[in-house]
CSV table of C-alpha atoms and ligand atoms in Angstrom, one decimal:
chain,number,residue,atom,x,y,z
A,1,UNK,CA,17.5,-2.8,21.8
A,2,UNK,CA,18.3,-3.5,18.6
A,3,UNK,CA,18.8,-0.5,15.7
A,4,UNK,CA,18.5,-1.3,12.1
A,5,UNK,CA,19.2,1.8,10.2
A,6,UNK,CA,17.6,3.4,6.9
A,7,UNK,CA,20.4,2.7,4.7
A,8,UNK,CA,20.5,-1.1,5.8
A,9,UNK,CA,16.6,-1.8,5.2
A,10,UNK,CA,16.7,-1.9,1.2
A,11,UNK,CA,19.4,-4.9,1.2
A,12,UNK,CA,17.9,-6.9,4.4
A,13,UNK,CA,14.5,-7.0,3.2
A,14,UNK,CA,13.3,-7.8,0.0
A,15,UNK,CA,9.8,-7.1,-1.9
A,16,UNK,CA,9.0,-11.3,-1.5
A,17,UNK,CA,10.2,-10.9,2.4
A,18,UNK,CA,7.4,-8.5,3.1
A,19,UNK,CA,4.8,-10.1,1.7
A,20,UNK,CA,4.2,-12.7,4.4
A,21,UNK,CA,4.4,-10.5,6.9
A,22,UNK,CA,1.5,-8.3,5.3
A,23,UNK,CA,-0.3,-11.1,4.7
A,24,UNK,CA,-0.5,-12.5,7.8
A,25,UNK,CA,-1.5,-9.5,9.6
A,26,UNK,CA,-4.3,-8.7,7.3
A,27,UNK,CA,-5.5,-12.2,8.7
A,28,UNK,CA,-5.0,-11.5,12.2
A,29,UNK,CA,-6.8,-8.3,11.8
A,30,UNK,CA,-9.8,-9.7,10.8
A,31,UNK,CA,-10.0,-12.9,13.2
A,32,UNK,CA,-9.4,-10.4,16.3
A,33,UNK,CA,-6.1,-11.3,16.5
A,34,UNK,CA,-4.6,-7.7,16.2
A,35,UNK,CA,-5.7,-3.9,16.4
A,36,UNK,CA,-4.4,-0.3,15.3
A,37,UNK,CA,-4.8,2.1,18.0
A,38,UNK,CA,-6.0,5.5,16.7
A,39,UNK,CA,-3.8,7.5,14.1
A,40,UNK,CA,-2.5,10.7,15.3
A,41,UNK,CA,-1.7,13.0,12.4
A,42,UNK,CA,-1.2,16.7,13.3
A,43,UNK,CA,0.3,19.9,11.5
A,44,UNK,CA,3.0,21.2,13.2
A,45,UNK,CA,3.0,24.7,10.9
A,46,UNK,CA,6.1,26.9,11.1
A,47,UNK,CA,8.4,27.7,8.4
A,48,UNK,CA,8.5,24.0,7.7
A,49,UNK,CA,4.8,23.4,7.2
A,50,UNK,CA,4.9,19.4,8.3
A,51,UNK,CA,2.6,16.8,9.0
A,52,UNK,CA,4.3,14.9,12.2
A,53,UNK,CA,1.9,11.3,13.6
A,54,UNK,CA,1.8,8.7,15.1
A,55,UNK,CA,0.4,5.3,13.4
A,56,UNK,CA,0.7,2.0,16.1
A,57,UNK,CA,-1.2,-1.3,16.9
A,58,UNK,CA,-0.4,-4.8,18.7
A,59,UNK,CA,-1.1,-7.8,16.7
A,60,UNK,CA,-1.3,-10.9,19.7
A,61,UNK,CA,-0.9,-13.6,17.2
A,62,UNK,CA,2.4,-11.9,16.2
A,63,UNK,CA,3.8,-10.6,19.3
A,64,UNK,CA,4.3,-7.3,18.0
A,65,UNK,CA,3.8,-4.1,19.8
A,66,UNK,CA,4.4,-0.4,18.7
A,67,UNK,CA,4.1,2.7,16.2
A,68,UNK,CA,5.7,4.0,13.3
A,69,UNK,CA,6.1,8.1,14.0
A,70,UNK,CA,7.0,10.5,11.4
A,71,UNK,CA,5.2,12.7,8.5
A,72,UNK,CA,5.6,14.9,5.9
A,73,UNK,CA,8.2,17.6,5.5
A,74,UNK,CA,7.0,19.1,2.0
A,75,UNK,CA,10.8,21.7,2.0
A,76,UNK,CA,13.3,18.5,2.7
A,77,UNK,CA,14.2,17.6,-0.9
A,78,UNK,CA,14.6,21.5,-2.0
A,79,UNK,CA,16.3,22.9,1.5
A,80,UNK,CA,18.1,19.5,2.5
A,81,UNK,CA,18.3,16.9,-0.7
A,82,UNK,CA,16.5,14.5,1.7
A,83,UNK,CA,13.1,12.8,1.4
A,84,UNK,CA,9.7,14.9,1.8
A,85,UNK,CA,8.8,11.4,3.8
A,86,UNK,CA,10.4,10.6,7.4
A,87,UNK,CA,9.6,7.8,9.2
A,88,UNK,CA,10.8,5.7,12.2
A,89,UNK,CA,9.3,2.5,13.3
A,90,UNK,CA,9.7,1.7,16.8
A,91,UNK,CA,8.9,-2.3,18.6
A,92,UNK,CA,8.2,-2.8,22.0
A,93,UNK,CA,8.8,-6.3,24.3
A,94,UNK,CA,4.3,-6.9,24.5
A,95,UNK,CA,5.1,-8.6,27.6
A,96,UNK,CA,7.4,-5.9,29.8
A,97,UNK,CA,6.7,-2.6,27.6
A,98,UNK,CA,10.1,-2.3,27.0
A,99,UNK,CA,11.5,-0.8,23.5
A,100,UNK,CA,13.3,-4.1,21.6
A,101,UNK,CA,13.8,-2.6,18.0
A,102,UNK,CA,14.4,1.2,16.2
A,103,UNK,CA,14.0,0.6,12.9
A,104,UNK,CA,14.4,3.0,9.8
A,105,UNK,CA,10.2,3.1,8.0
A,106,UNK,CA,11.1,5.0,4.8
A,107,UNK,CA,11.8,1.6,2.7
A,108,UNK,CA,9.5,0.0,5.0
A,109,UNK,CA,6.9,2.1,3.9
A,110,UNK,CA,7.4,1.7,0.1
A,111,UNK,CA,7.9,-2.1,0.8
A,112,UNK,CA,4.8,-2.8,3.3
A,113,UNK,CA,2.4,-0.1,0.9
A,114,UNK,CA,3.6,-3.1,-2.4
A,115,UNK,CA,3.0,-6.2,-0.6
A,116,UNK,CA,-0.4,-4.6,0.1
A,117,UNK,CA,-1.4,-4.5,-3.2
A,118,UNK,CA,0.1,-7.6,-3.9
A,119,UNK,CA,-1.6,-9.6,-1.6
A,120,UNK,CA,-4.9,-8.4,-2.9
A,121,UNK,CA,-4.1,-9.4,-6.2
A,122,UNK,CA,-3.0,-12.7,-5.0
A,123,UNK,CA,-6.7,-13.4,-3.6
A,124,UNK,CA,-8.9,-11.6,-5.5
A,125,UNK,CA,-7.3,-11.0,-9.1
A,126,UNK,CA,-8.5,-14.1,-12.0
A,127,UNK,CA,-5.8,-16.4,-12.0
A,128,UNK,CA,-5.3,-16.2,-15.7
A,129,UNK,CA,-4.9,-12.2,-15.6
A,130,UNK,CA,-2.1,-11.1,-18.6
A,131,UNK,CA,-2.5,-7.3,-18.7
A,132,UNK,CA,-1.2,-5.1,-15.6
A,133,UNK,CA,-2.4,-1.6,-15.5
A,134,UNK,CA,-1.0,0.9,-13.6
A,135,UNK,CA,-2.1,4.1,-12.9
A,136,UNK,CA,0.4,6.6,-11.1
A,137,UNK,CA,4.1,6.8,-11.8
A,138,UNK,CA,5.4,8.4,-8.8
A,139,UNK,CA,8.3,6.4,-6.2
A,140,UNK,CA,5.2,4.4,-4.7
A,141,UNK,CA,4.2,3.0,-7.9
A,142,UNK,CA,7.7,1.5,-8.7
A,143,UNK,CA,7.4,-0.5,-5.7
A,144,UNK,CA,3.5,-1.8,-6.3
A,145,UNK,CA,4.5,-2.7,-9.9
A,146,UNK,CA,6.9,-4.8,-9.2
A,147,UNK,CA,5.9,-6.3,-6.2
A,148,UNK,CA,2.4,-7.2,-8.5
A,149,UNK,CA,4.0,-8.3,-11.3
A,150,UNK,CA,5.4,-11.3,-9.1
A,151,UNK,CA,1.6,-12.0,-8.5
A,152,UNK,CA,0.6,-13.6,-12.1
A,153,UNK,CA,2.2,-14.5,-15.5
A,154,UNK,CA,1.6,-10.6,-16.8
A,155,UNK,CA,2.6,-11.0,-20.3
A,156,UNK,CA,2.4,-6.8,-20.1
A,157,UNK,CA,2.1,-3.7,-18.3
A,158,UNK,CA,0.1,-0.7,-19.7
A,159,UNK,CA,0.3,2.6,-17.8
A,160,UNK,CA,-1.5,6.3,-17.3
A,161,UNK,CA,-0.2,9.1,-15.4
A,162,UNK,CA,-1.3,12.7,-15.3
A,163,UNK,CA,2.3,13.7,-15.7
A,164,UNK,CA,3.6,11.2,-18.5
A,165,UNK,CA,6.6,11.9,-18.2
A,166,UNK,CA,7.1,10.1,-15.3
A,167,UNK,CA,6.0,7.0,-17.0
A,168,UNK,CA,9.7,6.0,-17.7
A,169,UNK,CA,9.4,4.9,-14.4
A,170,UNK,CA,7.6,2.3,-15.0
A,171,UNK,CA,8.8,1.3,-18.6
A,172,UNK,CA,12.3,0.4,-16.7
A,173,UNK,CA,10.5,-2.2,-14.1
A,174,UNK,CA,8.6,-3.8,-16.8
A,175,UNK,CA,12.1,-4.1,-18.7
A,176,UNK,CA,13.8,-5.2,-16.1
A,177,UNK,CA,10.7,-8.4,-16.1
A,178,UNK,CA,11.6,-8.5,-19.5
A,179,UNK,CA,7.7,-7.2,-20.3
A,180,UNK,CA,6.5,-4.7,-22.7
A,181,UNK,CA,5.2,-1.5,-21.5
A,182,UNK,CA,3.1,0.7,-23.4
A,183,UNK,CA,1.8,4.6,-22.7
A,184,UNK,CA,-2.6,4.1,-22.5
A,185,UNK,CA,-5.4,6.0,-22.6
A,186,UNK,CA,-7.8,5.6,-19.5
A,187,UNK,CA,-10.5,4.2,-21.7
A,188,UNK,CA,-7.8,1.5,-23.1
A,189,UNK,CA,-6.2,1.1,-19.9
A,190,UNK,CA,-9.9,-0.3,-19.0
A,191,UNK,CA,-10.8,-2.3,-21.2
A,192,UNK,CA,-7.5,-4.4,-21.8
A,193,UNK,CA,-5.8,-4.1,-18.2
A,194,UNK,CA,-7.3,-7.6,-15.9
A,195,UNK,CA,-5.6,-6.3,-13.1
A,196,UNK,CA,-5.4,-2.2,-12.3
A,197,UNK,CA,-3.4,-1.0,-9.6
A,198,UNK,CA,-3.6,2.9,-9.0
A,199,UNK,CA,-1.1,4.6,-6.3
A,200,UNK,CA,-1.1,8.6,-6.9
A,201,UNK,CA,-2.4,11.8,-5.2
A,202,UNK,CA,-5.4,12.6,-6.7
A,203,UNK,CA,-8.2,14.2,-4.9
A,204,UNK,CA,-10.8,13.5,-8.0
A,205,UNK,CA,-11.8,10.3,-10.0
A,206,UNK,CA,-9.9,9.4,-12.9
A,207,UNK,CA,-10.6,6.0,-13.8
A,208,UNK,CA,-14.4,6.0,-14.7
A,209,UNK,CA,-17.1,2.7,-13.8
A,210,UNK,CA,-18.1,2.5,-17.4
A,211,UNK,CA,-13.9,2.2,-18.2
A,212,UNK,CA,-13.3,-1.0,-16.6
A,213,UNK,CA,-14.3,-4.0,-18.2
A,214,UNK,CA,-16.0,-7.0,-16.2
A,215,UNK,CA,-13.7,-9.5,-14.2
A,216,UNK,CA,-11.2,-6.8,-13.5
A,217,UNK,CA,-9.5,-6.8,-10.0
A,218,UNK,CA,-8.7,-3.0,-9.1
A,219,UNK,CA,-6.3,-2.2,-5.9
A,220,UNK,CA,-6.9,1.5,-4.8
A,221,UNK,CA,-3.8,2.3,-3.1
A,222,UNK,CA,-3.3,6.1,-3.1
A,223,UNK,CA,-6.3,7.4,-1.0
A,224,UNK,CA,-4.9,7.7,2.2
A,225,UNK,CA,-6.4,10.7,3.5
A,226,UNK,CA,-10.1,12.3,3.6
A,227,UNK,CA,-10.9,14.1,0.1
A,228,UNK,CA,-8.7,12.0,-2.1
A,229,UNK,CA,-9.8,10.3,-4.6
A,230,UNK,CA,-9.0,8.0,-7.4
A,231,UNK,CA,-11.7,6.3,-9.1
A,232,UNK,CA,-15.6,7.3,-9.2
A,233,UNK,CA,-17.4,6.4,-6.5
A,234,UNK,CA,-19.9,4.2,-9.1
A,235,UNK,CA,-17.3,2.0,-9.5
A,236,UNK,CA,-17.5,0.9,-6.4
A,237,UNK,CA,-21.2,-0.2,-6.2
A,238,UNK,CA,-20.4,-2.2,-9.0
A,239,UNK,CA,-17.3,-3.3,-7.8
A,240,UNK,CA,-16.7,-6.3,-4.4
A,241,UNK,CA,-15.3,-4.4,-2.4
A,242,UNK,CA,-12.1,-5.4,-0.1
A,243,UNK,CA,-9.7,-3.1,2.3
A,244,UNK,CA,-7.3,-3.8,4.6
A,245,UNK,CA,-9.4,-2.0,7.8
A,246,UNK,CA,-12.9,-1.3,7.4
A,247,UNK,CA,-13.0,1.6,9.9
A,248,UNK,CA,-10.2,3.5,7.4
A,249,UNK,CA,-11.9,2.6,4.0
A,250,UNK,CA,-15.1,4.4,4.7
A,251,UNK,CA,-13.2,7.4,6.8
A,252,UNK,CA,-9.9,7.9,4.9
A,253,UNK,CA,-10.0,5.3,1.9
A,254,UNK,CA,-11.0,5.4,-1.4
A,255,UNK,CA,-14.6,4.1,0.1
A,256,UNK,CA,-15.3,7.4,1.7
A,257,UNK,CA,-16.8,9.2,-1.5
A,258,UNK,CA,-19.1,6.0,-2.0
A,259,UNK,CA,-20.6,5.5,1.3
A,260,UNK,CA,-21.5,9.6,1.1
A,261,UNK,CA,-23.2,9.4,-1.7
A,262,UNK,CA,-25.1,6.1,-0.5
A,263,UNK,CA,-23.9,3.9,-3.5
A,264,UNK,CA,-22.7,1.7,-1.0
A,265,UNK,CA,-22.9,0.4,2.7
A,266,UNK,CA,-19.9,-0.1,5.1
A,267,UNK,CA,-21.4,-3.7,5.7
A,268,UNK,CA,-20.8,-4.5,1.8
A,269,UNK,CA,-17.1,-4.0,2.6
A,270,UNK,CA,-15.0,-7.2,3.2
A,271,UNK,CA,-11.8,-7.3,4.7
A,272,UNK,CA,-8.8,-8.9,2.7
A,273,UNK,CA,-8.2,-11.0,5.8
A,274,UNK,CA,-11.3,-12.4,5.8
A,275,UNK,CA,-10.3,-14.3,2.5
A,276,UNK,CA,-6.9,-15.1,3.5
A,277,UNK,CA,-8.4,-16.7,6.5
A,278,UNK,CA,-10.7,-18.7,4.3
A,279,UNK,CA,-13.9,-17.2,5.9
A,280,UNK,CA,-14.7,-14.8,3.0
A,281,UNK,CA,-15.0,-17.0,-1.0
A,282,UNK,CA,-13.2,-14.1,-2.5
A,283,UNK,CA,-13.8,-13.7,-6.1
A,284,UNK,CA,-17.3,-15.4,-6.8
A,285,UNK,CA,-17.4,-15.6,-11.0
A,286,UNK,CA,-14.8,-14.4,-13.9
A,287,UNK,CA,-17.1,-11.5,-14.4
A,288,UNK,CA,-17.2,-9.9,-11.3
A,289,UNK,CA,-15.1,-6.9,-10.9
A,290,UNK,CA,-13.4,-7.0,-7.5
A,291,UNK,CA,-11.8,-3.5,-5.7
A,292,UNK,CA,-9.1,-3.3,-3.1
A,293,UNK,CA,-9.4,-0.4,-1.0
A,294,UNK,CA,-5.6,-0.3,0.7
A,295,UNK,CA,-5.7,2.6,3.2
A,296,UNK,CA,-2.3,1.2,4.5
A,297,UNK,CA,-2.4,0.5,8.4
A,298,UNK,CA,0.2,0.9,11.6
A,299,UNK,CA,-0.1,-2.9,11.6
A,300,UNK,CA,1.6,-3.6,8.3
A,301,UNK,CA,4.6,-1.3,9.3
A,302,UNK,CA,5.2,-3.1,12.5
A,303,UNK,CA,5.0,-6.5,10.7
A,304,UNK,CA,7.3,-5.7,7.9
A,305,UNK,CA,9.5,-3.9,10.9
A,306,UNK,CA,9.6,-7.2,13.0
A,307,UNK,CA,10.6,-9.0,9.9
A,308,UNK,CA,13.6,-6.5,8.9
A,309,UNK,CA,14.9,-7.3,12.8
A,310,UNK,CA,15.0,-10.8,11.9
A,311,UNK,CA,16.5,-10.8,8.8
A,312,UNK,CA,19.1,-8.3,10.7
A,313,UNK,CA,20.5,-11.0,13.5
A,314,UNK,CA,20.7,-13.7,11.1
A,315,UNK,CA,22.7,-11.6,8.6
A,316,UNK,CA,25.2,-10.3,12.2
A,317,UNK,CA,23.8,-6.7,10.7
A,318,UNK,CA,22.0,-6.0,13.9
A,319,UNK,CA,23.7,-2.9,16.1
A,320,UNK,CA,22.6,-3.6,19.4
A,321,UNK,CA,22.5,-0.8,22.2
A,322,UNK,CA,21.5,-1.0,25.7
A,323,UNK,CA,18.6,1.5,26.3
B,1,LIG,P1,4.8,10.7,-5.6
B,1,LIG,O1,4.7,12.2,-5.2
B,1,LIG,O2,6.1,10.1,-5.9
B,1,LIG,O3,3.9,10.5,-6.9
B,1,LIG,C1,2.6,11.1,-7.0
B,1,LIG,C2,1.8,10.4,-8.1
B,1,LIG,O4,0.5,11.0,-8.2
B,1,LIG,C3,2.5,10.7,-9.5
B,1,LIG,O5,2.1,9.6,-10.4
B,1,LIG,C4,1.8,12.0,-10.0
B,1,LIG,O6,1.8,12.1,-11.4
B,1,LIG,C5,0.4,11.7,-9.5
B,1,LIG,N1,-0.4,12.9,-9.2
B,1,LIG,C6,0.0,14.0,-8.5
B,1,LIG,N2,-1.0,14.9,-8.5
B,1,LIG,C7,-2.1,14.3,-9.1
B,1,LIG,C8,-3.4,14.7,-9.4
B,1,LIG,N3,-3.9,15.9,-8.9
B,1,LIG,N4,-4.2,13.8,-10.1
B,1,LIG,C9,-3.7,12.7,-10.5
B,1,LIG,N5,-2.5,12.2,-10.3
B,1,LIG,C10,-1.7,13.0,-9.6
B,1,LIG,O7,4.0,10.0,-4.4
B,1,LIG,P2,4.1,8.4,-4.1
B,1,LIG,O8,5.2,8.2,-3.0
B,1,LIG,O9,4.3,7.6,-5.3
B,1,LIG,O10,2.7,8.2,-3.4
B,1,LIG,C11,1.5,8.2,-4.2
B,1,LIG,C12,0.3,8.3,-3.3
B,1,LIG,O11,0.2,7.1,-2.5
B,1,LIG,C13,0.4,9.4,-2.2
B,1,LIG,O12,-0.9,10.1,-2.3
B,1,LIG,C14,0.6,8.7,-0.9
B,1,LIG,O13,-0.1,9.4,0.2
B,1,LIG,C15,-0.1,7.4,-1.2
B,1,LIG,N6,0.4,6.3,-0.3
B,1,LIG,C16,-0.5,5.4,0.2
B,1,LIG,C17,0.0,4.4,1.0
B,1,LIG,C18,-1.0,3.3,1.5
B,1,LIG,O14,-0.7,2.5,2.3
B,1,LIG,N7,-2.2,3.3,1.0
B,1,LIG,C19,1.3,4.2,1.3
B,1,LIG,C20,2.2,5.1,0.7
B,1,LIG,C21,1.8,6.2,-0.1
């Protein structure tokens, strides 16, 4: 098998490199093509207090088999000056069972989580959008913003975050694009942003329906989880609504608060496949405010995984190891 380690990810794969990846199993999920299996998430208590799972799926039009394991350790960056997030993703041979690929998921993650969002906006956002909004300013939202900016001529980025002082963050990827970035209010962040993209850990609504102006494309990528939440639920039923897997919108996604307070149906949500295959329009006027609900899937990890082992052997930076 071969072993691509953490530390080799971030120079093999690039932001670009995982967007077709992404792409194309959004597609295959929603022609049939490929399925997550269940998540397994467990707390495994103890002085360590982690969250350990198990997130895997086989996608037939891609040949690729397997899961990404790992969790949360909330004590790692204060007991060990490592990060709170482990992951390992592990590929299988679809045709013998046998394991062909450990790869390191941390970069993967952040990577995979971007080209999400990027994707949506690629398909859904107006195609002459100049403001980019961002709402979150943690390590995720590094990676979103630049992996959207690549998405549209953005002439600039305007940002919220509870803890401002975090917005630096994204000041520095906006410079490095050579845009401006400027510290917003939520109500200004609505009206002048065309494209929002939010990636924190809120468990209540901070971008309001009656904030975001019409013709607006919105990717909701930090609810991940049952009770999180970042935008009301109101904006949804005014919103299209996308997601990468139906089944994890309306369970774990930022759909969940909308379809339990009936402002919405699970059949009004579309997957993002659907409109890369071409059976879905997409966007249907300039007015129409269109929502991506990213819930992140097993499927995206194992694409972006299988691409990392390819870029691997053709660079001669693959360690192989007989298993
Ligand atoms: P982080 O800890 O680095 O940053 C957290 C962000 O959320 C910061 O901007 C912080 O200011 C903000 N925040 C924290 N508490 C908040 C609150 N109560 N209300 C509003 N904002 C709050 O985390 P990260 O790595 O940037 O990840 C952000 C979120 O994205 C996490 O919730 C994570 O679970 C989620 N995530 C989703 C996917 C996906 O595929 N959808 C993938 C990776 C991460």
């Amino acid at each position: 098998m071969i072993i691509v380690p953490e530390a080799a990810c971030p120079a093999l794969l690039s932001l670009e490199d995982a967007f077709e990846p992404v792409e194309q199993v959004f597609a295959a999920m929603a022609r049939g093509d490929a399925e997550n299996f269940p998540v397994v998430r467990e707390a495994l208590g103890g002085a360590e207090e982690a969250l350990y799972g198990f997130k895997g799926g086989y996608d037939r039009a891609g040949e690729t088999l397997g899961l990404k394991a790992g969790g949360y350790w909330p004590h790692n960056l204060e007991r060990r000056n490592i990060t709170n997030h482990q992951s390992t993703v592990y590929l299988f041979d679809p045709a013998t069972g046998r394991p062909t690929a450990m790869i390191g998921g941390n970069y993967l993650t952040a990577a995979r989580t971007a080209a999400s969002s990027a994707v949506s906006i690629k398909h859904l956002a107006r195609a002459d959008s100049k403001v980019l909004g961002m709402i979150g300013a943690g390590h995720q939202a590094a990676f979103q913003l630049r992996a959207a900016l690549r998405q549209r001529a953005f002439e600039r980025v305007i940002g919220w975050n509870l803890h401002p002082e975090m917005l630096a963050r994204l000041a520095d990827v906006a410079k490095e694009a050579g845009l401006p970035f400027e510290e917003v209010d939520l109500d200004r962040l609505g009206q002048e942003a065309d494209v929002i993209v939010s990636i924190t850990s809120s468990f209540a609504p901070i971008l309001k329906a009656a904030q975001v102006k019409p013709g607006t494309h919105i990717a909701c990528m930090g609810t991940d989880t049952k009770g999180k939440q970042e935008v009301e639920a109101a904006l949804l039923a005014r919103a299209t609504v996308f997601t990468d897997e139906v089944a994890q919108s309306v369970t774990i996604g930022e759909a969940q608060h909308a379809i339990a307070e009936g402002l919405i149906t699970e059949a009004a949500i579309n997957p993002i496949g659907a409109v890369i295959n071409g059976t879905h329009p997409g966007r249907s006027s300039a007015e129409e405010i269109t929502l991506f609900d990213g819930t992140g899937v097993g499927l995206q990890d194992l694409a972006v995984a299988a691409k990392v082992v390819e870029l691997a052997k053709t660079a001669g930076k693959a360690i192989e190891v007989e298993v």
